[in-house]
Amino acid sequence: FKNFTQISERLSPEKLVEELNTCFRAFDHIVSQYNDIEKIKTIGDAYLCASGLVHHKTIPKNLVQAALEMQEFLDDHRQEKMKQGEPYFEARIGIHTGPVVAGVVGFKKFAYDIWGDTVNIAARMEENCEPGRVNISEATQGLVRYNFDCQSRGRFPVKNKGMMEMYYVRKR
């Protein structure tokens, strides 16, 4: 979420948790409608999910569609919050396609997680995204270009990767 710290300073702890719960429950509902998407975890103000963990050759079109639906929910929620004069969350969503390692590590408080360069690049796609948008890598765009209107953004510097081509997804 954009400006999470500043927004959290304006809300009571209870109201903050209520808002996060509202948004993350909506995201859970969206994700649950696609049998190839798995919610991995929430990390503070971030929501991490993945597709293709079971069927390794899946095309990420459901993941991109879910991301667009999440942004649509947040836009509707923002409009309600603005009418009430209350703060609202805006999100940046980044998606990349590639291999990951998934599993559980440690021996206390088990938590399923995913790791790898693909996860890091997805995080960089999010960092380079405008609020309210879905930013995808060239690898993802190549797989979903016939399903979505993707707008080339050009090449951007990505930490530890050099320049990478990025695309905004506009619609199905």
Short mmCIF file of C-alpha atoms in Angstrom, two decimals:
data_model
loop_
_atom_site.label_atom_id
_atom_site.label_comp_id
_atom_site.label_asym_id
_atom_site.label_seq_id
_atom_site.Cartn_x
_atom_site.Cartn_y
_atom_site.Cartn_z
CA PHE A 1 0.00 0.00 0.00
CA LYS A 2 1.22 3.47 -0.89
CA ASN A 3 1.97 5.77 2.07
CA PHE A 4 1.05 3.06 4.56
CA THR A 5 3.07 4.60 7.39
CA GLN A 6 1.51 8.05 6.95
CA ILE A 7 -2.01 6.61 6.78
CA SER A 8 -1.42 4.36 9.79
CA GLU A 9 -0.40 7.42 11.83
CA ARG A 10 -3.85 8.91 11.16
CA LEU A 11 -5.78 5.81 12.29
CA SER A 12 -6.19 4.18 15.67
CA PRO A 13 -4.55 0.74 15.88
CA GLU A 14 -8.01 -0.87 15.87
CA LYS A 15 -9.14 1.11 12.80
CA LEU A 16 -5.88 0.29 11.00
CA VAL A 17 -6.34 -3.44 11.58
CA GLU A 18 -9.99 -3.13 10.50
CA GLU A 19 -8.95 -1.47 7.23
CA LEU A 20 -6.23 -4.02 6.53
CA ASN A 21 -8.70 -6.81 7.30
CA THR A 22 -11.29 -5.30 4.94
CA CYS A 23 -8.79 -5.09 2.09
CA PHE A 24 -7.07 -8.42 2.66
CA ARG A 25 -10.40 -10.26 3.05
CA ALA A 26 -11.48 -8.79 -0.28
CA PHE A 27 -8.19 -9.93 -1.82
CA ASP A 28 -8.68 -13.40 -0.29
CA HIS A 29 -12.14 -13.54 -1.86
CA ILE A 30 -10.78 -12.55 -5.27
CA VAL A 31 -7.92 -15.05 -5.09
CA SER A 32 -10.27 -17.84 -3.96
CA GLN A 33 -12.15 -17.59 -7.25
CA TYR A 34 -9.10 -18.86 -9.16
CA ASN A 35 -8.00 -22.42 -8.37
CA ASP A 36 -4.47 -21.80 -9.68
CA ILE A 37 -3.68 -18.86 -7.35
CA GLU A 38 -2.32 -19.43 -3.86
CA LYS A 39 -2.15 -16.76 -1.17
CA ILE A 40 1.28 -17.08 0.39
CA LYS A 41 1.10 -14.50 3.19
CA THR A 42 0.63 -10.92 4.19
CA ILE A 43 3.69 -8.97 5.24
CA GLY A 44 2.59 -5.85 7.09
CA ASP A 45 0.84 -3.87 4.38
CA ALA A 46 1.74 -6.26 1.54
CA TYR A 47 -0.17 -9.24 0.13
CA LEU A 48 1.85 -11.98 -1.57
CA CYS A 49 0.29 -14.59 -3.81
CA ALA A 50 1.50 -16.83 -6.62
CA SER A 51 0.15 -19.05 -9.37
CA GLY A 52 1.63 -22.07 -11.06
CA LEU A 53 2.97 -23.63 -7.88
CA VAL A 54 1.15 -26.90 -8.57
CA HIS A 55 0.84 -26.83 -12.37
CA HIS A 56 4.23 -25.49 -13.37
CA LYS A 57 3.28 -24.53 -16.93
CA THR A 58 0.30 -22.30 -16.15
CA ILE A 59 -0.13 -18.99 -17.94
CA PRO A 60 -0.46 -16.14 -15.42
CA LYS A 61 -3.65 -14.72 -16.96
CA ASN A 62 -5.73 -15.50 -13.84
CA LEU A 63 -3.12 -13.82 -11.65
CA VAL A 64 -3.19 -10.69 -13.81
CA GLN A 65 -7.00 -10.72 -13.80
CA ALA A 66 -7.04 -11.07 -10.00
CA ALA A 67 -4.63 -8.12 -9.73
CA LEU A 68 -6.94 -5.97 -11.85
CA GLU A 69 -9.89 -7.00 -9.66
CA MET A 70 -7.93 -6.06 -6.53
CA GLN A 71 -7.28 -2.61 -7.97
CA GLU A 72 -10.97 -2.31 -8.88
CA PHE A 73 -11.96 -3.19 -5.30
CA LEU A 74 -9.53 -0.61 -3.91
CA ASP A 75 -10.85 2.06 -6.29
CA ASP A 76 -14.44 1.40 -5.16
CA HIS A 77 -13.34 1.35 -1.51
CA ARG A 78 -11.42 4.61 -1.99
CA GLN A 79 -14.53 6.32 -3.32
CA GLU A 80 -16.50 5.20 -0.22
CA LYS A 81 -13.74 6.39 2.11
CA MET A 82 -13.50 9.76 0.37
CA LYS A 83 -17.25 10.32 0.84
CA GLN A 84 -16.77 9.65 4.57
CA GLY A 85 -13.69 11.88 4.74
CA GLU A 86 -11.53 8.97 5.87
CA PRO A 87 -8.07 7.88 4.71
CA TYR A 88 -7.83 5.05 2.19
CA PHE A 89 -5.25 2.70 0.80
CA GLU A 90 -3.91 2.72 -2.74
CA ALA A 91 -1.81 -0.20 -3.94
CA ARG A 92 0.94 -0.88 -6.41
CA ILE A 93 0.91 -4.40 -7.85
CA GLY A 94 3.91 -6.05 -9.49
CA ILE A 95 3.95 -9.38 -11.31
CA HIS A 96 6.81 -11.43 -12.74
CA THR A 97 6.89 -14.95 -14.15
CA GLY A 98 9.59 -17.51 -13.48
CA PRO A 99 10.76 -20.33 -11.22
CA VAL A 100 10.49 -20.22 -7.43
CA VAL A 101 11.28 -22.54 -4.56
CA ALA A 102 8.39 -23.11 -2.17
CA GLY A 103 8.26 -24.71 1.22
CA VAL A 104 8.57 -24.41 4.97
CA VAL A 105 11.80 -23.70 6.83
CA GLY A 106 12.70 -23.67 10.50
CA PHE A 107 11.15 -25.58 13.38
CA LYS A 108 8.88 -23.04 15.11
CA LYS A 109 5.80 -21.21 13.83
CA PHE A 110 5.76 -22.92 10.47
CA ALA A 111 4.90 -20.69 7.53
CA TYR A 112 4.74 -21.70 3.89
CA ASP A 113 6.78 -19.28 1.77
CA ILE A 114 8.34 -18.82 -1.65
CA TRP A 115 11.84 -17.67 -2.53
CA GLY A 116 13.95 -16.89 -5.55
CA ASP A 117 14.87 -14.32 -8.16
CA THR A 118 11.30 -14.36 -9.49
CA VAL A 119 9.96 -13.13 -6.14
CA ASN A 120 12.61 -10.39 -6.04
CA ILE A 121 11.80 -9.21 -9.57
CA ALA A 122 8.06 -9.16 -8.78
CA ALA A 123 8.90 -6.92 -5.82
CA ARG A 124 10.85 -4.62 -8.16
CA MET A 125 7.85 -4.50 -10.52
CA GLU A 126 5.77 -3.32 -7.56
CA GLU A 127 8.36 -0.71 -6.54
CA ASN A 128 8.35 0.72 -10.07
CA CYS A 129 4.55 0.88 -10.28
CA GLU A 130 2.19 3.81 -9.89
CA PRO A 131 -0.61 3.43 -7.32
CA GLY A 132 -3.77 1.94 -8.80
CA ARG A 133 -1.87 0.14 -11.56
CA VAL A 134 -0.62 -3.37 -12.32
CA ASN A 135 2.98 -3.45 -13.54
CA ILE A 136 4.25 -6.63 -15.20
CA SER A 137 7.61 -7.81 -16.48
CA GLU A 138 8.42 -8.58 -20.09
CA ALA A 139 8.33 -12.31 -19.27
CA THR A 140 4.76 -12.00 -17.97
CA GLN A 141 3.66 -9.71 -20.81
CA GLY A 142 4.85 -12.30 -23.32
CA LEU A 143 2.50 -14.85 -21.79
CA VAL A 144 -0.61 -12.65 -21.38
CA ARG A 145 -0.36 -10.23 -24.31
CA TYR A 146 -3.25 -11.88 -26.14
CA ASN A 147 -5.48 -11.73 -23.06
CA PHE A 148 -4.86 -8.14 -21.91
CA ASP A 149 -4.14 -4.69 -23.29
CA CYS A 150 -0.57 -4.11 -22.12
CA GLN A 151 1.06 -0.70 -22.44
CA SER A 152 4.83 -0.66 -22.79
CA ARG A 153 6.49 1.62 -20.26
CA GLY A 154 10.00 1.21 -21.62
CA ARG A 155 13.07 0.06 -19.75
CA PHE A 156 13.63 0.93 -16.09
CA PRO A 157 16.59 0.30 -13.80
CA VAL A 158 15.98 -2.64 -11.46
CA LYS A 159 18.13 -3.22 -8.40
CA ASN A 160 20.74 -5.92 -9.08
CA LYS A 161 19.25 -6.61 -12.54
CA GLY A 162 20.08 -3.63 -14.72
CA MET A 163 17.47 -2.31 -17.13
CA MET A 164 14.20 -4.26 -17.47
CA GLU A 165 11.23 -3.77 -19.80
CA MET A 166 7.96 -3.11 -17.96
CA TYR A 167 4.30 -2.97 -18.98
CA TYR A 168 1.12 -1.64 -17.43
CA VAL A 169 -1.92 -3.87 -17.81
CA ARG A 170 -4.87 -1.75 -18.85
CA LYS A 171 -7.73 -4.21 -19.34
CA ARG A 172 -8.75 -7.69 -20.44
#
